[in-house]
N, CA, C and O of each residue as an XYZ file, in Angstrom:
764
protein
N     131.261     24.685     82.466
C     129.963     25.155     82.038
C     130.110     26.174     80.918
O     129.239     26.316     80.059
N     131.340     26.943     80.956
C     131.232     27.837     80.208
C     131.652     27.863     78.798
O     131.413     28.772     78.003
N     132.569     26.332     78.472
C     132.869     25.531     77.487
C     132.095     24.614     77.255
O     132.712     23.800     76.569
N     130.929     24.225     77.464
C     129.830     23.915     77.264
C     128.661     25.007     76.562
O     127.914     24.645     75.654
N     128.649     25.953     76.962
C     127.818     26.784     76.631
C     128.636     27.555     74.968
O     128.056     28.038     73.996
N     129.449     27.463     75.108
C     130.674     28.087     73.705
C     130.401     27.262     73.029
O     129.967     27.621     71.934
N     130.502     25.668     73.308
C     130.424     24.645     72.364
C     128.763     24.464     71.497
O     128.508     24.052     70.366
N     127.734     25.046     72.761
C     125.727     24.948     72.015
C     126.293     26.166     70.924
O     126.228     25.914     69.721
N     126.889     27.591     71.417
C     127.116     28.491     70.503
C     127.339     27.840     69.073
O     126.477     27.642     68.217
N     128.794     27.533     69.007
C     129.326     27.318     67.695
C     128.314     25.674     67.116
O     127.968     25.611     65.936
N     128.054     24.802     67.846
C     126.632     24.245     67.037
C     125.763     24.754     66.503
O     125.431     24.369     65.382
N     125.081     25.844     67.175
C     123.687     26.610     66.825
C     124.364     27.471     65.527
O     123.803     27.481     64.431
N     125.649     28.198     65.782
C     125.816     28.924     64.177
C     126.373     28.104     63.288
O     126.166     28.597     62.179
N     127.101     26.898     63.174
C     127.196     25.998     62.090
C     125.985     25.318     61.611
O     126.007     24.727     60.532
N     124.671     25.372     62.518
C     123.321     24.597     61.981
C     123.342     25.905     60.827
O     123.698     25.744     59.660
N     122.818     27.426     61.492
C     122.577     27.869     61.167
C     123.439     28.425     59.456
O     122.667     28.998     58.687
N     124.492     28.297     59.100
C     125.328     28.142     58.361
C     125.224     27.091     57.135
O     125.538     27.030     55.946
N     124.742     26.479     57.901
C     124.506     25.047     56.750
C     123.224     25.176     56.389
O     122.924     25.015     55.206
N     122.314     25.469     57.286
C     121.128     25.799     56.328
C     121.215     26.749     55.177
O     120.955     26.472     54.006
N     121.581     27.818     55.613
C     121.615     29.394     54.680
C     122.683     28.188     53.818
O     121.820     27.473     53.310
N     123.933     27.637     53.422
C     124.654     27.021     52.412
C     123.533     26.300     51.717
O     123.516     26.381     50.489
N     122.818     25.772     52.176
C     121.734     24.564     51.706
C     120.845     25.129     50.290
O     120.609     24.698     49.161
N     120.569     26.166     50.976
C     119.257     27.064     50.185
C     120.324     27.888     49.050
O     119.912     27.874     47.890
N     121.682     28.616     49.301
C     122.380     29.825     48.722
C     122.325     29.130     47.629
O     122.762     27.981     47.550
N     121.553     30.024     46.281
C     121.904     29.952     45.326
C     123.550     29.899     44.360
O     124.423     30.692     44.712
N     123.794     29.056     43.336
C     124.730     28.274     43.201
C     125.182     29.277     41.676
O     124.607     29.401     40.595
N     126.216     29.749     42.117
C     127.071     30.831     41.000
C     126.342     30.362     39.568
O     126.052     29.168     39.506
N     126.026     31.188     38.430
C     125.482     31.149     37.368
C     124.111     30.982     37.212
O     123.630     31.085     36.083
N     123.285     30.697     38.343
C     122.291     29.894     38.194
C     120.976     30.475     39.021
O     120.960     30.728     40.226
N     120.215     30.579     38.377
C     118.890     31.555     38.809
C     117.871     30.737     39.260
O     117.744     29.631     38.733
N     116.936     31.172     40.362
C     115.426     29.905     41.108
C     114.773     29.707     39.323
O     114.695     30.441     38.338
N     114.404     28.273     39.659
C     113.486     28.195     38.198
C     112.877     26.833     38.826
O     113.042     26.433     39.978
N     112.343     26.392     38.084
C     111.613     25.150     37.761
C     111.030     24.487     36.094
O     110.759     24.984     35.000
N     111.047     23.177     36.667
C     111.105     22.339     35.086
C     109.959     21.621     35.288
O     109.600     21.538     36.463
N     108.997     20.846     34.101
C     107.751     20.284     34.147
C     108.474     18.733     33.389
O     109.025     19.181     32.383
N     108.617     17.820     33.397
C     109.246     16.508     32.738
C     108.477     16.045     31.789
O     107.370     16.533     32.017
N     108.420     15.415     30.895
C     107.677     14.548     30.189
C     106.614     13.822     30.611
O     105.508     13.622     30.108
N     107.357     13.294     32.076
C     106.330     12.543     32.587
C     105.338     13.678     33.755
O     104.799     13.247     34.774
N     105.309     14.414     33.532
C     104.325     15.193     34.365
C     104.817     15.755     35.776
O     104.205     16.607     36.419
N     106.083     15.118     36.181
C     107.042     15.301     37.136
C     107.498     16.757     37.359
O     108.368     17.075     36.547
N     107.105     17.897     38.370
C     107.805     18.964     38.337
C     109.003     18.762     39.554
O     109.041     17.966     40.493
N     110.261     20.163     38.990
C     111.326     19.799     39.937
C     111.510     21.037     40.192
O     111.434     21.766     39.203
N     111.768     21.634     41.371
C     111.982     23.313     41.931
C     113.217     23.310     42.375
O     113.548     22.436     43.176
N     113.905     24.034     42.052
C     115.436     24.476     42.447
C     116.258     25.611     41.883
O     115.927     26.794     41.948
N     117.402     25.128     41.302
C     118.226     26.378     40.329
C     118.114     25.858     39.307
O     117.896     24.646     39.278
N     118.226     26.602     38.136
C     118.717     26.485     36.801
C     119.909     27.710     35.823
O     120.084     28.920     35.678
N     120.482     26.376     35.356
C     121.571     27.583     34.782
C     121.136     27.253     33.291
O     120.726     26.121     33.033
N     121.222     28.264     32.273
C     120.312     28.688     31.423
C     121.426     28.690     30.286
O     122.268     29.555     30.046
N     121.126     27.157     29.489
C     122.305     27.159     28.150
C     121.214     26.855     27.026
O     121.347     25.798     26.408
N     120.090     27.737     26.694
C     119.609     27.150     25.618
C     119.650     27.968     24.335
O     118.918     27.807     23.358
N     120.845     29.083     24.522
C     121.366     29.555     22.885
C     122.515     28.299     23.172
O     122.511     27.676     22.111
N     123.083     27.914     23.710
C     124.094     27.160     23.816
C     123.632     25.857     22.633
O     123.632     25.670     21.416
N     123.271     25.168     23.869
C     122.550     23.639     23.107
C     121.290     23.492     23.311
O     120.738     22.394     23.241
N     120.679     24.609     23.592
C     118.940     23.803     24.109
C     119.193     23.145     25.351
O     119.645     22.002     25.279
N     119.023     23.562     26.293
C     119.340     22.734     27.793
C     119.187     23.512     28.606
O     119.083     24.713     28.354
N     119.143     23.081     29.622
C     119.072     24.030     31.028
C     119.741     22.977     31.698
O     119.666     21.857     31.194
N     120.742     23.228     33.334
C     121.229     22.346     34.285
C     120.254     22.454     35.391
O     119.569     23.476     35.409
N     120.154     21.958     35.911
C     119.368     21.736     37.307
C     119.742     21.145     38.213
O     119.880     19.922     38.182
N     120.000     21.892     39.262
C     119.978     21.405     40.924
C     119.157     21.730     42.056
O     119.078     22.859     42.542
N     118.421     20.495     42.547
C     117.399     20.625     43.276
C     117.530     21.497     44.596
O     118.629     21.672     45.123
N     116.437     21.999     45.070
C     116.733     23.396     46.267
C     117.763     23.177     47.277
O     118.450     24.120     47.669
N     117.966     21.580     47.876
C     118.557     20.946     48.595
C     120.028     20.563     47.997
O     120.638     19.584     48.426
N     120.487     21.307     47.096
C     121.630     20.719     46.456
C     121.615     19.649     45.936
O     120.540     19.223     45.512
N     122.568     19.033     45.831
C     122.848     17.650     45.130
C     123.251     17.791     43.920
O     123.224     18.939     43.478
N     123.819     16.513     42.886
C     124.214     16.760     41.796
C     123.302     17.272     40.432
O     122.163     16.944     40.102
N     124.075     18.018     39.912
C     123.622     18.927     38.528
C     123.312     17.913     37.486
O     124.020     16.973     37.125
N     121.950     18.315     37.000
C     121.352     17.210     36.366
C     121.133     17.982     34.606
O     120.397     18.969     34.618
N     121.527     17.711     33.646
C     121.471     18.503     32.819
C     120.127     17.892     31.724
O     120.067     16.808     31.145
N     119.158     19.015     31.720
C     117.802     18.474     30.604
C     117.597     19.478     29.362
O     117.422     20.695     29.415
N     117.677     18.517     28.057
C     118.049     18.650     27.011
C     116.095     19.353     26.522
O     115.227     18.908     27.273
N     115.631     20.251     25.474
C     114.650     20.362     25.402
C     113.346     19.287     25.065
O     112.120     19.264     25.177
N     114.412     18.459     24.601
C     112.908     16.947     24.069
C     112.554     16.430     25.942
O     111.639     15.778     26.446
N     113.720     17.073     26.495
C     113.314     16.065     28.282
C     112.140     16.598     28.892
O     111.627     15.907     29.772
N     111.534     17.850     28.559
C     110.778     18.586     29.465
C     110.020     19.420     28.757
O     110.522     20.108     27.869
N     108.104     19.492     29.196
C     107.079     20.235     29.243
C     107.632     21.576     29.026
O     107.677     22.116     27.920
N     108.098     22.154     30.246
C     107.969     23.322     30.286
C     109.080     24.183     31.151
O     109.472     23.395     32.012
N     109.536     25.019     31.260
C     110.885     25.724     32.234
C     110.336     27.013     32.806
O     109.930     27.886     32.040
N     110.301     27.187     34.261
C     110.549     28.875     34.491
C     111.388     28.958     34.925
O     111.694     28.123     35.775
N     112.543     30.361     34.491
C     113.539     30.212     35.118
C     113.402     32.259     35.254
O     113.150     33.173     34.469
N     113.748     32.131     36.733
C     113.253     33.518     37.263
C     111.559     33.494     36.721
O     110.817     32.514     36.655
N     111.234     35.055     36.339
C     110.498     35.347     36.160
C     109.606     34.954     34.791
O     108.418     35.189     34.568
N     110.760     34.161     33.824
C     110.496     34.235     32.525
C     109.879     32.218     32.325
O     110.438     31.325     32.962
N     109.091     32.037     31.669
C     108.476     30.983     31.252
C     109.219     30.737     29.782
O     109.744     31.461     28.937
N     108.955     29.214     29.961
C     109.360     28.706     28.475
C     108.536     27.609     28.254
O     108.408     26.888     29.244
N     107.884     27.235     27.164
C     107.487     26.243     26.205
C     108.396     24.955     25.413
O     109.267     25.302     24.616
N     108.170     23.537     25.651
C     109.139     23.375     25.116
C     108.601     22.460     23.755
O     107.837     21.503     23.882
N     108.963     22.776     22.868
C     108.538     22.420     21.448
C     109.663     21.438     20.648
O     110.761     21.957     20.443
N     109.470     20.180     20.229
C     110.435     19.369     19.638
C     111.675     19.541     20.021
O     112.587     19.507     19.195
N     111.864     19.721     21.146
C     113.454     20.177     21.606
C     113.689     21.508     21.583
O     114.892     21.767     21.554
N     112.859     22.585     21.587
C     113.384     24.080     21.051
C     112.361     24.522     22.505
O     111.353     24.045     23.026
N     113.319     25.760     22.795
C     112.706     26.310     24.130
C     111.838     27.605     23.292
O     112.450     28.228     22.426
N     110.657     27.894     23.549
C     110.123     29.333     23.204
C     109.624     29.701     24.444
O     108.990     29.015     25.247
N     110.071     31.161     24.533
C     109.623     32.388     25.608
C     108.449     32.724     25.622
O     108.092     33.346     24.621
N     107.135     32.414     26.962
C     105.868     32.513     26.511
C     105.921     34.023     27.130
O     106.177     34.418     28.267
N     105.406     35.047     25.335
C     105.234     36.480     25.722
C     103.394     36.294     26.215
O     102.772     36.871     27.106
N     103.092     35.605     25.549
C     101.600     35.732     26.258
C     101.113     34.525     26.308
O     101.530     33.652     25.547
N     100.306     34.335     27.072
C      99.658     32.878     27.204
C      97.853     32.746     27.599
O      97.288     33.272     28.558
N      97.222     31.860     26.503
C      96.236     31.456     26.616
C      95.899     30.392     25.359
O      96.657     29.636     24.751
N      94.155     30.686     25.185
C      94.228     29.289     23.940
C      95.495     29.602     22.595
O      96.054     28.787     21.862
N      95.612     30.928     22.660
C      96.779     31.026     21.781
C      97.706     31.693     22.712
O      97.451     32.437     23.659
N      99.030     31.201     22.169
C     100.614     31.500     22.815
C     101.593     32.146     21.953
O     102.095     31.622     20.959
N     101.817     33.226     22.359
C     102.582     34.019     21.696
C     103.918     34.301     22.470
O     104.158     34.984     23.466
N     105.061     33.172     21.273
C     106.548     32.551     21.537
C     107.206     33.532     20.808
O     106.814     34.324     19.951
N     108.529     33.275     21.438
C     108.884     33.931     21.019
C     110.846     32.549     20.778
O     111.552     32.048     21.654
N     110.927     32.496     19.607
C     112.040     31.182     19.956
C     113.548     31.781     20.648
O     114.245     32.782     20.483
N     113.600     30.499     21.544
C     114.832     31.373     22.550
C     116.440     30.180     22.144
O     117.619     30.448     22.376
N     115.887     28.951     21.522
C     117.114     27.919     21.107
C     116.710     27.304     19.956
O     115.575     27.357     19.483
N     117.661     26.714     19.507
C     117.353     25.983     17.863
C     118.391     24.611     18.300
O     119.566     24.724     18.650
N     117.659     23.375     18.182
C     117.830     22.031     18.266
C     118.538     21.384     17.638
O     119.337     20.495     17.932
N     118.091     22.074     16.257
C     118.694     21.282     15.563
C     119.933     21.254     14.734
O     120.509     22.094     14.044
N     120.180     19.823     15.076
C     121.651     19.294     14.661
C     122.143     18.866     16.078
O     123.173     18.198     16.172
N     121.465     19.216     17.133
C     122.514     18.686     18.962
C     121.748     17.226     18.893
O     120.633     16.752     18.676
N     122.934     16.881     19.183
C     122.582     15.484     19.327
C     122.255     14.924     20.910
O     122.747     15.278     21.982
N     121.441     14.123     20.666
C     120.918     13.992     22.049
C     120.963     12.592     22.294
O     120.703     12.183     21.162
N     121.141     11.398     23.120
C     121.443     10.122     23.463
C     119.753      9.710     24.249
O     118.956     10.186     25.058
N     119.975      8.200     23.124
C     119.060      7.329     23.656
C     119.722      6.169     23.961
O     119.850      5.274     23.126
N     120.193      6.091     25.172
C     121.487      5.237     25.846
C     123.384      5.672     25.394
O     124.108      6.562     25.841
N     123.598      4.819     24.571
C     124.855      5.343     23.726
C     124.411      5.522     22.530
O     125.424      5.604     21.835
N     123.436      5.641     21.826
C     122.840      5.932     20.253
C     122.526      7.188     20.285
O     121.425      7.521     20.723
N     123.533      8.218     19.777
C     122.907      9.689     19.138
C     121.676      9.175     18.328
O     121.456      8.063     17.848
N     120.724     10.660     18.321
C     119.797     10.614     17.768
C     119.456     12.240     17.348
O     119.088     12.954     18.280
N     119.573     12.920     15.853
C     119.635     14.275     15.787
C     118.211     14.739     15.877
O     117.341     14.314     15.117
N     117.994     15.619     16.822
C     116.152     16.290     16.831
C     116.728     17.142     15.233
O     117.819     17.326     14.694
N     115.104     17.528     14.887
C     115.232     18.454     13.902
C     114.894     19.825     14.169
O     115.098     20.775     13.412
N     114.194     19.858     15.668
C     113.887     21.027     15.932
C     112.521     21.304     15.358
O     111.778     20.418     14.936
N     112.198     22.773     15.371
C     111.196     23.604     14.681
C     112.049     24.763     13.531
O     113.267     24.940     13.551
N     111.276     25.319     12.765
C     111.869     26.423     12.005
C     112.050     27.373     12.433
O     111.613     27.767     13.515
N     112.611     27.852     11.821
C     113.071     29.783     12.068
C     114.551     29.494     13.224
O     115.209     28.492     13.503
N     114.600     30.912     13.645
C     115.842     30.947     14.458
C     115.412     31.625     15.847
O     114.274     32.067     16.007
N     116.723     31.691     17.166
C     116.019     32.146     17.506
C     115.945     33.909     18.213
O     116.866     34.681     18.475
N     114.561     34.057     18.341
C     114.424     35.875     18.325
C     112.676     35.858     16.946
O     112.154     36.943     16.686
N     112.387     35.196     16.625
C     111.737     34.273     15.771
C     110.612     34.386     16.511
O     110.488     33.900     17.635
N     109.660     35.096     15.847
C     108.090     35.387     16.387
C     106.999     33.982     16.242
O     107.229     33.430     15.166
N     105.971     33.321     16.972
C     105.534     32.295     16.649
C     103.761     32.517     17.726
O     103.449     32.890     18.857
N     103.227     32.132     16.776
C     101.721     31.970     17.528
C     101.611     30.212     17.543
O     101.797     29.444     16.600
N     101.222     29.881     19.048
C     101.015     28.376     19.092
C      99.390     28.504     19.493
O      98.708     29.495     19.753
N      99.100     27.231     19.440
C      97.582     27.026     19.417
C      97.572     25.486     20.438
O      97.872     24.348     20.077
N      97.120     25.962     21.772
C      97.382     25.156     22.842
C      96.546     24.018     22.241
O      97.017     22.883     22.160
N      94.966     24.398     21.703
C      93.962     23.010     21.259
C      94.342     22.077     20.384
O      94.093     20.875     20.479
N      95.268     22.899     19.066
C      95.618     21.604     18.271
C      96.940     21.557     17.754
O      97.347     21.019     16.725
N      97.722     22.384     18.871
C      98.963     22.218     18.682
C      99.746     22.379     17.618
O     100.758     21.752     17.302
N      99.128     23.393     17.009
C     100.111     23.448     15.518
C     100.817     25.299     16.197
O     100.372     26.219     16.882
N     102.156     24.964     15.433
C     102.911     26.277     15.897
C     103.490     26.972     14.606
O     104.399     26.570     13.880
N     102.656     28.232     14.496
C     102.801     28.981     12.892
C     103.997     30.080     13.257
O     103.940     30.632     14.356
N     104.968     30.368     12.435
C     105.928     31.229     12.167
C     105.721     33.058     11.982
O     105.395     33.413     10.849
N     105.806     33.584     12.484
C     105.115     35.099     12.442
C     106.544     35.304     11.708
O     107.590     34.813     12.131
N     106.422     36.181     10.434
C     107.549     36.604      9.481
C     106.508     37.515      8.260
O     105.286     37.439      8.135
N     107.474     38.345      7.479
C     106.544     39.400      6.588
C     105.570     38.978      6.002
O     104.429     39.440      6.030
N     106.140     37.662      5.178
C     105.631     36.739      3.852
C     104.055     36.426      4.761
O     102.973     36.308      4.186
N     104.229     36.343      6.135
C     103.111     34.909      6.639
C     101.911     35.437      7.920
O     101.031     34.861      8.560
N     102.438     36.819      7.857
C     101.854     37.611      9.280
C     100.324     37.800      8.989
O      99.501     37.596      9.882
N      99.901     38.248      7.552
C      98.254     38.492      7.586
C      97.699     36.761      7.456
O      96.740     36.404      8.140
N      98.346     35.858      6.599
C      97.621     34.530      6.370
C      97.793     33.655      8.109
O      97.157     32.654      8.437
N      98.736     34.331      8.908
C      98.405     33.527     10.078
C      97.591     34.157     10.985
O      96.959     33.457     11.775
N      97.468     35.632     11.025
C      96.462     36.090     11.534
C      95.138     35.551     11.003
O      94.435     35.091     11.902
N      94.684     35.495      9.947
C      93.534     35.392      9.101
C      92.674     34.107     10.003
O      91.572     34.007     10.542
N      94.144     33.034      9.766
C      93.234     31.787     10.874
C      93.942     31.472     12.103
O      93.575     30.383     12.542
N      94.754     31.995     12.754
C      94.511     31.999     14.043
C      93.535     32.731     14.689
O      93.053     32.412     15.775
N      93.151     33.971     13.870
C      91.883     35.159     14.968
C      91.137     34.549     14.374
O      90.332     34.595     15.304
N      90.271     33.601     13.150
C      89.606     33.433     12.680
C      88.151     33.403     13.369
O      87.696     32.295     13.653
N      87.341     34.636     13.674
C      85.767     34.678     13.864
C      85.727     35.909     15.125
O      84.799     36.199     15.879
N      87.352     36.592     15.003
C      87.577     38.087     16.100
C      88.295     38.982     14.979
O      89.423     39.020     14.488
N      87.280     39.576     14.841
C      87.412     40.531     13.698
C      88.336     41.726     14.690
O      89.340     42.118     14.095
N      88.179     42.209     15.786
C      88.845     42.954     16.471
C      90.741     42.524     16.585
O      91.619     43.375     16.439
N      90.921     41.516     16.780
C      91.978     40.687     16.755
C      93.057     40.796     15.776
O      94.255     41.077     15.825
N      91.946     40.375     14.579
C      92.746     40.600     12.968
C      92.613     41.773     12.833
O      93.746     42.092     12.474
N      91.850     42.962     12.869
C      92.179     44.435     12.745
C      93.655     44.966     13.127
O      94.458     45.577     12.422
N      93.766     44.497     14.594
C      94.957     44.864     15.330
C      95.681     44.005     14.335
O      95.766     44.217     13.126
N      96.033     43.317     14.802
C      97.412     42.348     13.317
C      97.609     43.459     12.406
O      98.626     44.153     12.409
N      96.480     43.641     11.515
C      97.418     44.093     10.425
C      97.771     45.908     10.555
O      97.982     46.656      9.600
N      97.756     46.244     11.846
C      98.382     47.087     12.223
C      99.745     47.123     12.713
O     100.451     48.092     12.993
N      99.954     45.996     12.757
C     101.535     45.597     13.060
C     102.501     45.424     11.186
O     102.235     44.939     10.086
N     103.465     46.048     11.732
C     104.204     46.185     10.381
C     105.471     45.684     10.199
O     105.583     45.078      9.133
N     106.572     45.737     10.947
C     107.562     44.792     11.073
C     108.066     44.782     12.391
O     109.289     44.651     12.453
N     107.431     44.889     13.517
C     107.804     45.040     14.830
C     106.707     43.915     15.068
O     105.509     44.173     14.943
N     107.219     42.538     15.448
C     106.325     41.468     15.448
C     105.969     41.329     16.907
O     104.884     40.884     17.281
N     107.001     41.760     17.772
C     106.276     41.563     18.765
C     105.258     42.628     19.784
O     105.088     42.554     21.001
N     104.636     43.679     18.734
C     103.281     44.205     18.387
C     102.158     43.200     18.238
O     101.007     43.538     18.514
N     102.406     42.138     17.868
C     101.592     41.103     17.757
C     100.628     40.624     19.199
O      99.444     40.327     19.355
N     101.551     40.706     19.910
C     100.961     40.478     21.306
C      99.658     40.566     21.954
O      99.159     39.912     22.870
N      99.204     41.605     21.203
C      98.369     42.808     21.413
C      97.181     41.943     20.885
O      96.169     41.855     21.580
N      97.264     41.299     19.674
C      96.618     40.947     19.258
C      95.773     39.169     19.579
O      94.666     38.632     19.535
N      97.241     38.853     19.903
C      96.521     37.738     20.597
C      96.095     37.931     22.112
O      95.412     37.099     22.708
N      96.345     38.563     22.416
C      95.507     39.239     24.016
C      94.158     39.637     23.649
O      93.115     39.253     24.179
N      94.274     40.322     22.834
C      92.472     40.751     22.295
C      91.341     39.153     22.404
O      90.330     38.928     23.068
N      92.162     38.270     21.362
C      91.797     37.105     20.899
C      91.390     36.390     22.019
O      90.253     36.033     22.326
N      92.731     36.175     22.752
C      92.354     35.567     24.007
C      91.522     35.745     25.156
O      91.290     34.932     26.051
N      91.037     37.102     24.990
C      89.959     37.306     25.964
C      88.914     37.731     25.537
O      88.250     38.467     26.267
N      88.432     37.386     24.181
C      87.188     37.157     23.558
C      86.963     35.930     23.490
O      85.778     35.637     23.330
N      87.645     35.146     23.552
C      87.346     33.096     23.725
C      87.681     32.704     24.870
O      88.620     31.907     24.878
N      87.072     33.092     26.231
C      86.904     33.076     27.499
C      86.139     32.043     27.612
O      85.744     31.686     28.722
């Protein structure tokens, strides 16, 4: 009986063991989640290579094998606390989010080659580099470059008809991501 009862023991703490292994996050790799192309979300770990090549790895909460998605594969990434956008293959950091999105670029695409079966195929990416200030426009999808040359003409028509909005802008001087400020104004005057 009493080698019976030793034996439920060491069952009950190897269940218990394998669960906690099941869930333990996997060296390098932080809770995140990915949105697919096809509308498909996946919750698990992600290990985070997109100064690398634009990519993130993924393994689902339950383990299993590491699935690696290139930026043209996927909508959208959170990994921890931080959100990403994914634009022609290029990941941007959403500092703020509404009808306008204020990115911030976190990988550059282009030139990684990416496979459509055994046929490379080079993305071109988006411009700039990244660290690279950017206002996106969720309605018609165009994504403008925040830089010295371009900061009042993209304010001008992204705030275009929030005079409060564009005030703030051109109070920003080379600290772009001051900008913020401004599309927060914006964004909660077009409620």
């Amino acid at each position: 009986m009493k080698s019976f009862r030793h034996l439920l023991a060491a069952a009950f703490i190897f269940t218990i063991f394998a669960a906690h292994a099941q869930n333990e996050m996997p060296k390098g790799f932080d809770k995140g989640s990915i949105v697919l192309r096809d509308g498909d979300s996946l919750t698990g770990f992600l290990k985070d290579n997109l100064r690398k090549d634009s990519s993130v790895i993924f393994i689902g909460e339950a383990g299993g094998k590491k699935m690696k998605y290139q930026g043209v594969d996927i909508v959208s990434a959170e990994i921890n606390d931080s959100k990403y956008l994914c634009i022609k293959g290029d990941f941007f950091k959403v500092v703020c989010n509404g009808n306008l999105c204020f990115l911030q670029k976190s990988s550059d695409a282009s030139g990684i080659p990416m496979y459509n079966g055994s046929e490379s195929i080079f993305c071109n990416g988006t411009e700039g580099q990244p660290g690279d200030y950017f206002i996106y426009s969720t309605t018609d999808k165009q994504l403008k470059k925040i830089s010295r040359n371009t900061i009042e003409a993209v304010a001008a028509t992204s705030f275009a008809g929030c005079t409060a909005a564009i005030d703030k802008a051109k109070t920003v001087k080379e600290d772009f991501a001051k900008l913020k400020d401004a599309v927060e104004i914006y964004n909660s005057s077009n409620r």
